[in-house]
Amino acid sequence: MPDASSQLKKTPVSLVALDGYDDDARVAQALAAALEPFGGMGGIVHSGDRVLLKANLLAPAKPDEAVTSHPAIVRAVIRAVKAAGASRVMVGDSPGVGTTRETMRASGILRVVEEEGAEMASFERVAVFENLENTLGKRLELTEHLLQTDVLITLPKLKTHVQMGYTGALKNQYGLVVGTRKAQYHFRFQNRDRLADLMIDINRTAKVKLAILDAVVAMEGPGPHGGRPRKIGALVVGTDLPAVDVVGCQLIGLDPQSYPLLQAAARAGYGTTDPECIEVIGKSIAELRVADFELIKAPANIMRILPLPGWMLRWLRRHIADRPHIDRSKCIRCMKCHNGCPVKPSAIDPRREGDCVNQRTCIRCYCCHEFCPVNAIELRRSWVERIFHLKTIGTAGSWLVGKIAGLYHRHK
Ligand code: SF4
Ligand code: SF4
């Protein structure tokens, strides 16, 4: 990954059109076209390499729900990687909900892995990785599969994200953190900026060689689990992950500068975050952009830049950020929200009378919203927001908060 300050020429990102997933040959063709500026897959994978494909296996869901990586993309990538001479191809993740096998089976990826002679990589055991360049996580516990990997390729799905606004190439590596450690990090880094810094540390440590962002059918609305599939018809491919996410954001009309992970990447000097420094090859963004893509407008966005003491941010978080609530008519009492909540004792319990969520201890990480298999968890507007209509004054508020934060950061 090149250092942003040392770039002499623009960072290439491929943007190709792909209408759907039904035709394997067309998916393979689109992938090959997208890889051309990088010397094809042979420019990334060399003979004998052990390759790990980091899929997005958030939760068991059918491919057309746009929750996980799509099996057709996984198939095309396995084939390309094998054709480039890989000696071993693993496909894995540490799902937020259920086991890797369950999630892979539901998404159709397990069948593809078996048919194509790849291996399922269930991230369960960890190894410690040191990186003194990192901002927060100089010693990170990540899946030990990285020790058996020569080339890591990430296969994110473009989705909205209730906490971060967007999820794509950079955020997909959070799945390298195994099981409950993810929830522990959510609890430890309640400030969104710090969590974003940590995610950049994870990316820097994992040394991803290539990102293939699936924006053929993305997710809009309250993603990354409870939103709606939305066709964009694009593959975004690159070796510089922040640059891939810049293009991903632009496709859905999200200002890349507002995305916490790109802000964190800029702070860390990791990759290319300035749209002016990116050369989009293939289609133009204007050709594929979806003008009315439904983005997240959570007022919790304010929290990341407010220059206030921790206790005040916690108070604001509790009183302004959206509150999780269980819709009892949908709840199947699987207890996944309860077991996955990083707060101990759990802040959510579907068996509790009245409000199932302890709004006092809940840290608004929205893991429960991600984990719920039947979308029974709603994010309701807080009383402060309802009274003052914070969302409707969001633009002016964001501008004002941005100015305050700018002054604050200049004087730090
Ligand atoms: S109840 Fe949900 S949003 Fe609140 S802390 Fe637990 S998992 Fe996070
Ligand atoms: S709210 Fe969702 S995750 Fe929680 S118990 Fe009910 S169905 Fe399961």
CSV table of C-alpha atoms and ligand atoms in Angstrom, one decimal:
chain,number,residue,atom,x,y,z
A,1,MET,CA,0.0,0.0,0.0
A,2,PRO,CA,1.6,3.2,-1.1
A,3,ASP,CA,2.0,6.1,1.4
A,4,ALA,CA,-0.3,8.9,0.4
A,5,SER,CA,2.4,11.5,0.6
A,6,SER,CA,4.8,9.6,-1.7
A,7,GLN,CA,2.4,9.3,-4.7
A,8,LEU,CA,3.6,10.9,-7.8
A,9,LYS,CA,0.8,9.7,-10.0
A,10,LYS,CA,-2.9,9.0,-9.6
A,11,THR,CA,-4.0,5.8,-7.9
A,12,PRO,CA,-5.9,3.5,-10.3
A,13,VAL,CA,-9.3,2.1,-9.4
A,14,SER,CA,-11.2,0.0,-11.9
A,15,LEU,CA,-14.9,0.5,-12.3
A,16,VAL,CA,-16.7,-1.9,-14.6
A,17,ALA,CA,-20.4,-2.5,-15.2
A,18,LEU,CA,-21.9,-5.8,-14.3
A,19,ASP,CA,-25.7,-6.3,-14.7
A,20,GLY,CA,-26.3,-9.3,-12.5
A,21,TYR,CA,-24.9,-12.5,-11.1
A,22,ASP,CA,-26.7,-15.1,-13.2
A,23,ASP,CA,-24.2,-15.7,-16.0
A,24,ASP,CA,-20.8,-17.0,-14.7
A,25,ALA,CA,-19.1,-16.2,-17.9
A,26,ARG,CA,-20.2,-12.5,-17.7
A,27,VAL,CA,-19.1,-12.2,-14.1
A,28,ALA,CA,-15.7,-13.7,-15.1
A,29,GLN,CA,-15.4,-11.3,-18.0
A,30,ALA,CA,-16.2,-8.3,-15.8
A,31,LEU,CA,-13.7,-9.4,-13.3
A,32,ALA,CA,-11.0,-9.9,-15.9
A,33,ALA,CA,-11.7,-6.4,-17.3
A,34,ALA,CA,-11.5,-4.9,-13.9
A,35,LEU,CA,-8.2,-6.6,-13.2
A,36,GLU,CA,-6.6,-5.5,-16.4
A,37,PRO,CA,-5.0,-2.3,-15.1
A,38,PHE,CA,-3.3,-4.3,-12.3
A,39,GLY,CA,-1.8,-6.9,-14.7
A,40,GLY,CA,-4.7,-9.3,-14.4
A,41,MET,CA,-4.9,-11.7,-11.4
A,42,GLY,CA,-1.4,-12.8,-12.4
A,43,GLY,CA,-0.2,-9.4,-11.3
A,44,ILE,CA,-1.5,-10.1,-7.8
A,45,VAL,CA,-1.2,-13.8,-7.3
A,46,HIS,CA,1.9,-15.8,-8.3
A,47,SER,CA,2.6,-19.5,-8.8
A,48,GLY,CA,2.4,-21.4,-5.5
A,49,ASP,CA,0.9,-18.6,-3.4
A,50,ARG,CA,-1.5,-19.4,-0.7
A,51,VAL,CA,-4.5,-17.1,-1.1
A,52,LEU,CA,-7.1,-16.1,1.5
A,53,LEU,CA,-10.3,-14.6,0.2
A,54,LYS,CA,-11.9,-12.6,3.0
A,55,ALA,CA,-15.6,-12.7,2.2
A,56,ASN,CA,-18.3,-10.8,4.0
A,57,LEU,CA,-20.2,-13.4,5.9
A,58,LEU,CA,-22.0,-11.2,8.3
A,59,ALA,CA,-24.9,-13.5,9.0
A,60,PRO,CA,-26.8,-16.4,7.4
A,61,ALA,CA,-28.7,-14.9,4.5
A,62,LYS,CA,-29.7,-15.8,0.9
A,63,PRO,CA,-27.5,-14.3,-1.8
A,64,ASP,CA,-30.3,-12.0,-3.1
A,65,GLU,CA,-30.6,-10.4,0.3
A,66,ALA,CA,-27.3,-8.5,-0.3
A,67,VAL,CA,-26.1,-9.2,3.2
A,68,THR,CA,-23.1,-11.3,2.3
A,69,SER,CA,-20.6,-11.6,-0.5
A,70,HIS,CA,-22.3,-13.1,-3.6
A,71,PRO,CA,-21.4,-16.7,-4.5
A,72,ALA,CA,-21.0,-15.8,-8.2
A,73,ILE,CA,-18.3,-13.3,-7.3
A,74,VAL,CA,-16.6,-15.8,-5.0
A,75,ARG,CA,-16.7,-18.4,-7.8
A,76,ALA,CA,-15.2,-16.0,-10.4
A,77,VAL,CA,-12.4,-15.0,-8.0
A,78,ILE,CA,-11.5,-18.6,-7.0
A,79,ARG,CA,-11.2,-19.5,-10.6
A,80,ALA,CA,-9.1,-16.5,-11.5
A,81,VAL,CA,-6.8,-17.0,-8.5
A,82,LYS,CA,-6.4,-20.7,-9.4
A,83,ALA,CA,-5.6,-19.9,-13.0
A,84,ALA,CA,-2.9,-17.5,-11.7
A,85,GLY,CA,-1.2,-20.5,-10.0
A,86,ALA,CA,-2.4,-20.3,-6.4
A,87,SER,CA,-1.5,-23.5,-4.5
A,88,ARG,CA,-4.2,-23.1,-1.9
A,89,VAL,CA,-7.4,-21.0,-1.9
A,90,MET,CA,-9.2,-20.4,1.4
A,91,VAL,CA,-12.5,-18.5,1.8
A,92,GLY,CA,-13.3,-17.3,5.2
A,93,ASP,CA,-14.6,-14.8,7.8
A,94,SER,CA,-15.7,-14.7,11.4
A,95,PRO,CA,-19.5,-14.0,11.1
A,96,GLY,CA,-21.3,-11.8,13.5
A,97,VAL,CA,-24.1,-14.3,13.7
A,98,GLY,CA,-23.9,-18.1,13.5
A,99,THR,CA,-20.9,-20.2,12.4
A,100,THR,CA,-18.9,-19.8,9.2
A,101,ARG,CA,-20.4,-23.0,7.9
A,102,GLU,CA,-24.0,-21.9,8.5
A,103,THR,CA,-23.4,-18.5,6.9
A,104,MET,CA,-21.6,-20.0,4.0
A,105,ARG,CA,-24.3,-22.6,3.4
A,106,ALA,CA,-27.1,-20.1,3.5
A,107,SER,CA,-25.3,-17.7,1.2
A,108,GLY,CA,-24.5,-20.4,-1.4
A,109,ILE,CA,-20.8,-19.8,-0.9
A,110,LEU,CA,-20.2,-23.2,0.7
A,111,ARG,CA,-21.4,-25.0,-2.4
A,112,VAL,CA,-19.1,-22.8,-4.6
A,113,VAL,CA,-16.1,-23.4,-2.3
A,114,GLU,CA,-16.7,-27.2,-2.6
A,115,GLU,CA,-17.4,-27.2,-6.3
A,116,GLU,CA,-14.3,-25.1,-7.0
A,117,GLY,CA,-11.9,-27.1,-4.8
A,118,ALA,CA,-11.3,-24.2,-2.3
A,119,GLU,CA,-11.3,-24.5,1.5
A,120,MET,CA,-13.6,-23.0,4.0
A,121,ALA,CA,-11.6,-21.0,6.5
A,122,SER,CA,-13.4,-20.6,9.8
A,123,PHE,CA,-11.7,-17.9,11.8
A,124,GLU,CA,-11.7,-19.3,15.3
A,125,ARG,CA,-8.1,-19.4,16.5
A,126,VAL,CA,-6.1,-16.2,16.9
A,127,ALA,CA,-2.4,-15.2,16.5
A,128,VAL,CA,-0.8,-12.0,17.7
A,129,PHE,CA,0.5,-9.6,15.0
A,130,GLU,CA,2.7,-6.7,15.8
A,131,ASN,CA,2.9,-3.5,13.8
A,132,LEU,CA,4.7,-0.6,15.4
A,133,GLU,CA,3.3,1.8,12.7
A,134,ASN,CA,-0.2,1.3,14.0
A,135,THR,CA,-2.0,4.0,15.8
A,136,LEU,CA,-3.9,2.1,18.5
A,137,GLY,CA,-3.4,-1.6,18.0
A,138,LYS,CA,0.3,-2.2,17.9
A,139,ARG,CA,-0.3,-5.8,19.0
A,140,LEU,CA,-3.5,-7.2,17.3
A,141,GLU,CA,-5.1,-10.5,17.8
A,142,LEU,CA,-6.3,-11.6,14.4
A,143,THR,CA,-7.2,-14.9,12.8
A,144,GLU,CA,-4.3,-17.2,12.6
A,145,HIS,CA,-5.2,-18.0,9.0
A,146,LEU,CA,-3.1,-14.9,8.2
A,147,LEU,CA,0.0,-16.9,9.1
A,148,GLN,CA,-0.8,-19.4,6.3
A,149,THR,CA,-1.5,-16.7,3.8
A,150,ASP,CA,0.7,-15.2,1.1
A,151,VAL,CA,-2.0,-13.1,-0.6
A,152,LEU,CA,-5.0,-11.7,1.1
A,153,ILE,CA,-7.8,-10.6,-1.2
A,154,THR,CA,-10.9,-8.9,0.3
A,155,LEU,CA,-14.4,-9.4,-1.2
A,156,PRO,CA,-16.6,-6.8,0.4
A,157,LYS,CA,-20.2,-6.0,-0.4
A,158,LEU,CA,-21.1,-2.4,-0.7
A,159,LYS,CA,-23.6,-1.7,2.0
A,160,THR,CA,-24.9,1.1,4.2
A,161,HIS,CA,-23.9,0.7,7.9
A,162,VAL,CA,-25.9,2.2,10.8
A,163,GLN,CA,-22.8,3.0,12.8
A,164,MET,CA,-20.3,3.9,10.2
A,165,GLY,CA,-22.6,5.1,7.4
A,166,TYR,CA,-21.0,2.8,4.8
A,167,THR,CA,-19.1,-0.5,4.7
A,168,GLY,CA,-16.9,-1.6,1.9
A,169,ALA,CA,-13.2,-2.5,1.3
A,170,LEU,CA,-11.6,-1.2,4.5
A,171,LYS,CA,-14.3,-2.3,6.9
A,172,ASN,CA,-14.4,-5.8,5.6
A,173,GLN,CA,-11.2,-6.6,7.4
A,174,TYR,CA,-12.9,-6.2,10.8
A,175,GLY,CA,-13.9,-9.8,10.2
A,176,LEU,CA,-10.3,-10.8,10.7
A,177,VAL,CA,-11.0,-10.1,14.4
A,178,VAL,CA,-12.3,-13.4,15.7
A,179,GLY,CA,-15.7,-13.9,17.4
A,180,THR,CA,-16.4,-12.1,20.6
A,181,ARG,CA,-13.2,-10.0,20.3
A,182,LYS,CA,-15.1,-7.8,17.8
A,183,ALA,CA,-17.7,-7.0,20.5
A,184,GLN,CA,-14.9,-6.3,23.0
A,185,TYR,CA,-13.4,-3.8,20.6
A,186,HIS,CA,-16.8,-2.1,20.1
A,187,PHE,CA,-17.0,-1.7,23.9
A,188,ARG,CA,-13.4,-0.6,24.3
A,189,PHE,CA,-13.5,1.9,21.4
A,190,GLN,CA,-17.0,3.5,21.9
A,191,ASN,CA,-15.8,6.6,20.1
A,192,ARG,CA,-16.4,6.0,16.4
A,193,ASP,CA,-13.1,7.7,15.4
A,194,ARG,CA,-11.1,5.4,17.6
A,195,LEU,CA,-12.9,2.4,16.2
A,196,ALA,CA,-12.1,3.6,12.7
A,197,ASP,CA,-8.5,4.1,13.7
A,198,LEU,CA,-8.4,0.5,14.9
A,199,MET,CA,-9.9,-0.7,11.6
A,200,ILE,CA,-7.1,1.1,9.7
A,201,ASP,CA,-4.6,-0.6,12.0
A,202,ILE,CA,-6.1,-4.0,11.2
A,203,ASN,CA,-5.9,-3.2,7.4
A,204,ARG,CA,-2.3,-2.1,7.7
A,205,THR,CA,-1.4,-5.2,9.6
A,206,ALA,CA,-3.3,-7.6,7.4
A,207,LYS,CA,-1.6,-6.2,4.2
A,208,VAL,CA,-4.5,-6.7,1.8
A,209,LYS,CA,-3.3,-7.0,-1.8
A,210,LEU,CA,-6.5,-6.5,-3.7
A,211,ALA,CA,-10.1,-5.4,-3.0
A,212,ILE,CA,-13.0,-6.5,-5.2
A,213,LEU,CA,-16.0,-4.5,-4.1
A,214,ASP,CA,-19.3,-6.0,-5.1
A,215,ALA,CA,-21.7,-3.1,-6.0
A,216,VAL,CA,-23.7,-5.2,-8.5
A,217,VAL,CA,-26.5,-5.3,-6.0
A,218,ALA,CA,-25.7,-3.3,-2.9
A,219,MET,CA,-27.7,-2.6,0.3
A,220,GLU,CA,-29.4,0.7,1.1
A,221,GLY,CA,-31.4,1.8,4.1
A,222,PRO,CA,-30.5,0.5,7.6
A,223,GLY,CA,-27.6,-1.8,6.6
A,224,PRO,CA,-25.5,-3.8,7.0
A,225,HIS,CA,-28.1,-6.4,7.8
A,226,GLY,CA,-31.6,-4.9,7.8
A,227,GLY,CA,-31.5,-2.8,4.7
A,228,ARG,CA,-32.8,-3.4,1.2
A,229,PRO,CA,-31.0,-4.7,-1.9
A,230,ARG,CA,-30.4,-2.0,-4.4
A,231,LYS,CA,-28.9,-2.5,-7.8
A,232,ILE,CA,-26.0,-0.4,-8.8
A,233,GLY,CA,-24.5,-2.8,-11.4
A,234,ALA,CA,-20.8,-2.2,-10.7
A,235,LEU,CA,-17.6,-3.9,-9.6
A,236,VAL,CA,-15.0,-1.7,-8.1
A,237,VAL,CA,-11.5,-3.2,-8.0
A,238,GLY,CA,-8.2,-1.8,-6.8
A,239,THR,CA,-5.0,-2.5,-4.8
A,240,ASP,CA,-5.4,0.7,-2.7
A,241,LEU,CA,-8.3,0.0,-0.4
A,242,PRO,CA,-9.1,3.6,0.7
A,243,ALA,CA,-9.2,4.6,-3.0
A,244,VAL,CA,-11.7,1.7,-3.7
A,245,ASP,CA,-13.9,3.0,-0.9
A,246,VAL,CA,-13.7,6.6,-2.2
A,247,VAL,CA,-15.2,5.3,-5.5
A,248,GLY,CA,-17.7,3.1,-3.6
A,249,CYS,CA,-18.9,6.2,-1.6
A,250,GLN,CA,-19.2,8.3,-4.7
A,251,LEU,CA,-21.3,5.6,-6.4
A,252,ILE,CA,-24.0,6.0,-3.7
A,253,GLY,CA,-23.7,9.8,-3.3
A,254,LEU,CA,-21.9,9.7,0.0
A,255,ASP,CA,-19.2,12.3,0.5
A,256,PRO,CA,-16.0,10.2,1.0
A,257,GLN,CA,-14.6,12.9,3.3
A,258,SER,CA,-17.5,12.2,5.7
A,259,TYR,CA,-16.8,8.5,6.0
A,260,PRO,CA,-15.0,7.7,9.4
A,261,LEU,CA,-12.8,5.0,7.9
A,262,LEU,CA,-11.5,7.3,5.2
A,263,GLN,CA,-11.0,10.0,7.7
A,264,ALA,CA,-9.0,7.6,9.8
A,265,ALA,CA,-7.0,6.4,6.8
A,266,ALA,CA,-6.1,10.1,6.0
A,267,ARG,CA,-5.1,10.6,9.6
A,268,ALA,CA,-2.8,7.5,9.4
A,269,GLY,CA,-1.4,8.4,6.0
A,270,TYR,CA,-2.7,5.1,4.8
A,271,GLY,CA,-3.5,4.8,1.1
A,272,THR,CA,-5.3,7.4,-1.2
A,273,THR,CA,-8.3,9.2,0.3
A,274,ASP,CA,-8.4,12.3,-1.9
A,275,PRO,CA,-10.7,11.8,-4.9
A,276,GLU,CA,-8.5,14.1,-6.9
A,277,CYS,CA,-5.6,11.6,-6.6
A,278,ILE,CA,-7.6,8.7,-8.0
A,279,GLU,CA,-7.9,7.7,-11.6
A,280,VAL,CA,-11.1,5.8,-12.3
A,281,ILE,CA,-10.5,3.4,-15.2
A,282,GLY,CA,-13.4,1.9,-17.2
A,283,LYS,CA,-16.8,3.4,-16.6
A,284,SER,CA,-17.1,6.8,-15.1
A,285,ILE,CA,-18.7,7.3,-11.7
A,286,ALA,CA,-21.3,9.5,-13.3
A,287,GLU,CA,-22.4,6.6,-15.5
A,288,LEU,CA,-23.1,4.2,-12.6
A,289,ARG,CA,-24.0,6.5,-9.7
A,290,VAL,CA,-27.4,5.9,-8.1
A,291,ALA,CA,-28.8,9.3,-7.4
A,292,ASP,CA,-31.4,8.4,-4.9
A,293,PHE,CA,-29.6,5.7,-2.9
A,294,GLU,CA,-30.9,5.7,0.6
A,295,LEU,CA,-28.1,6.6,3.0
A,296,ILE,CA,-27.8,6.5,6.7
A,297,LYS,CA,-28.7,9.8,8.3
A,298,ALA,CA,-28.1,8.8,11.9
A,299,PRO,CA,-27.5,11.7,14.3
A,300,ALA,CA,-24.9,9.5,16.0
A,301,ASN,CA,-22.7,10.7,13.2
A,302,ILE,CA,-22.2,13.9,15.2
A,303,MET,CA,-20.4,12.0,17.9
A,304,ARG,CA,-17.3,11.3,15.9
A,305,ILE,CA,-16.2,14.8,15.7
A,306,LEU,CA,-17.7,16.7,18.7
A,307,PRO,CA,-14.7,18.0,20.6
A,308,LEU,CA,-16.3,17.2,24.0
A,309,PRO,CA,-15.2,15.3,27.1
A,310,GLY,CA,-15.9,11.6,27.3
A,311,TRP,CA,-18.7,11.9,29.9
A,312,MET,CA,-20.5,14.5,27.7
A,313,LEU,CA,-20.2,12.4,24.6
A,314,ARG,CA,-21.6,9.4,26.6
A,315,TRP,CA,-24.6,11.5,27.7
A,316,LEU,CA,-25.1,12.8,24.2
A,317,ARG,CA,-24.9,9.3,22.8
A,318,ARG,CA,-27.5,8.1,25.2
A,319,HIS,CA,-29.9,11.0,24.5
A,320,ILE,CA,-29.3,11.7,20.8
A,321,ALA,CA,-28.2,8.5,19.1
A,322,ASP,CA,-30.9,6.1,17.8
A,323,ARG,CA,-32.1,3.6,20.4
A,324,PRO,CA,-32.4,-0.1,19.7
A,325,HIS,CA,-35.8,-1.6,20.4
A,326,ILE,CA,-37.1,-5.1,19.9
A,327,ASP,CA,-40.2,-5.6,17.8
A,328,ARG,CA,-41.8,-8.4,19.8
A,329,SER,CA,-44.0,-9.4,17.0
A,330,LYS,CA,-41.0,-10.3,14.9
A,331,CYS,CA,-38.7,-11.7,17.6
A,332,ILE,CA,-38.1,-15.4,17.5
A,333,ARG,CA,-36.2,-15.4,20.8
A,334,CYS,CA,-33.0,-16.7,19.3
A,335,MET,CA,-31.0,-14.7,21.9
A,336,LYS,CA,-28.3,-13.7,19.3
A,337,CYS,CA,-28.7,-10.1,20.3
A,338,HIS,CA,-28.4,-10.9,24.0
A,339,ASN,CA,-25.3,-13.1,23.5
A,340,GLY,CA,-23.6,-10.8,21.1
A,341,CYS,CA,-24.0,-7.6,23.1
A,342,PRO,CA,-20.6,-6.4,24.2
A,343,VAL,CA,-21.9,-4.9,27.4
A,344,LYS,CA,-21.8,-7.2,30.4
A,345,PRO,CA,-24.3,-7.9,31.7
A,346,SER,CA,-25.9,-7.7,28.3
A,347,ALA,CA,-27.9,-4.5,27.7
A,348,ILE,CA,-30.5,-6.4,25.7
A,349,ASP,CA,-32.7,-9.3,26.7
A,350,PRO,CA,-35.8,-10.2,24.7
A,351,ARG,CA,-37.2,-11.9,27.8
A,352,ARG,CA,-37.3,-8.7,29.8
A,353,GLU,CA,-40.6,-7.1,30.6
A,354,GLY,CA,-41.2,-3.6,29.1
A,355,ASP,CA,-38.2,-2.2,27.2
A,356,CYS,CA,-36.0,-5.1,26.3
A,357,VAL,CA,-33.0,-2.8,26.1
A,358,ASN,CA,-31.3,-1.3,29.1
A,359,GLN,CA,-31.0,2.2,27.6
A,360,ARG,CA,-28.8,3.3,30.4
A,361,THR,CA,-26.0,0.8,29.8
A,362,CYS,CA,-26.5,0.3,26.0
A,363,ILE,CA,-23.5,1.9,24.3
A,364,ARG,CA,-25.3,2.2,20.9
A,365,CYS,CA,-22.9,0.0,19.0
A,366,TYR,CA,-25.8,-1.6,17.1
A,367,CYS,CA,-24.2,-5.0,17.1
A,368,CYS,CA,-27.7,-6.4,18.0
A,369,HIS,CA,-29.1,-4.7,14.9
A,370,GLU,CA,-26.5,-6.4,12.8
A,371,PHE,CA,-26.9,-9.8,14.5
A,372,CYS,CA,-30.7,-10.2,14.5
A,373,PRO,CA,-31.6,-12.8,11.8
A,374,VAL,CA,-35.2,-11.5,11.4
A,375,ASN,CA,-34.7,-7.7,11.5
A,376,ALA,CA,-36.7,-7.5,14.8
A,377,ILE,CA,-34.5,-4.7,16.1
A,378,GLU,CA,-35.6,-1.3,15.2
A,379,LEU,CA,-33.5,1.8,15.7
A,380,ARG,CA,-35.8,4.5,17.1
A,381,ARG,CA,-35.2,8.2,17.2
A,382,SER,CA,-34.4,9.5,20.7
A,383,TRP,CA,-36.7,12.0,22.5
A,384,VAL,CA,-34.1,14.8,21.9
A,385,GLU,CA,-34.0,14.1,18.2
A,386,ARG,CA,-37.8,13.9,17.9
A,387,ILE,CA,-38.3,17.2,19.7
A,388,PHE,CA,-35.6,19.1,17.9
A,389,HIS,CA,-35.8,17.3,14.5
A,390,LEU,CA,-32.0,16.9,14.4
A,391,LYS,CA,-32.2,14.9,11.2
A,392,THR,CA,-34.0,17.7,9.4
A,393,ILE,CA,-31.4,20.2,10.4
A,394,GLY,CA,-28.6,17.6,9.8
A,395,THR,CA,-26.8,19.5,7.0
A,396,ALA,CA,-26.6,22.8,8.9
A,397,GLY,CA,-25.7,20.9,12.1
A,398,SER,CA,-23.0,18.9,10.3
A,399,TRP,CA,-21.5,22.1,8.9
A,400,LEU,CA,-21.5,23.7,12.3
A,401,VAL,CA,-20.0,20.7,14.0
A,402,GLY,CA,-17.4,20.3,11.2
A,403,LYS,CA,-16.3,23.9,11.8
A,404,ILE,CA,-16.1,23.5,15.6
A,405,ALA,CA,-14.1,20.2,15.1
A,406,GLY,CA,-11.9,21.9,12.5
A,407,LEU,CA,-11.0,24.6,15.0
A,408,TYR,CA,-10.5,22.1,17.8
A,409,HIS,CA,-8.2,19.9,15.7
A,410,ARG,CA,-6.1,22.9,14.6
A,411,HIS,CA,-5.5,23.9,18.2
A,412,LYS,CA,-4.8,20.4,19.5
B,1,SF4,S1,-28.1,-3.4,23.2
B,1,SF4,FE1,-27.4,-3.5,21.1
B,1,SF4,S2,-26.7,-1.4,20.7
B,1,SF4,FE2,-26.9,-1.6,22.9
B,1,SF4,S3,-24.8,-2.2,23.5
B,1,SF4,FE3,-26.0,-4.1,23.3
B,1,SF4,S4,-25.5,-4.7,21.1
B,1,SF4,FE4,-24.9,-2.6,21.3
B,2,SF4,S1,-34.5,-9.5,18.7
B,2,SF4,FE1,-33.6,-10.7,17.0
B,2,SF4,S2,-31.6,-11.4,17.7
B,2,SF4,FE2,-32.8,-10.8,19.5
B,2,SF4,S3,-33.8,-12.6,20.3
B,2,SF4,FE3,-35.2,-11.6,18.9
B,2,SF4,S4,-34.9,-12.5,16.9
B,2,SF4,FE4,-33.1,-13.1,18.2
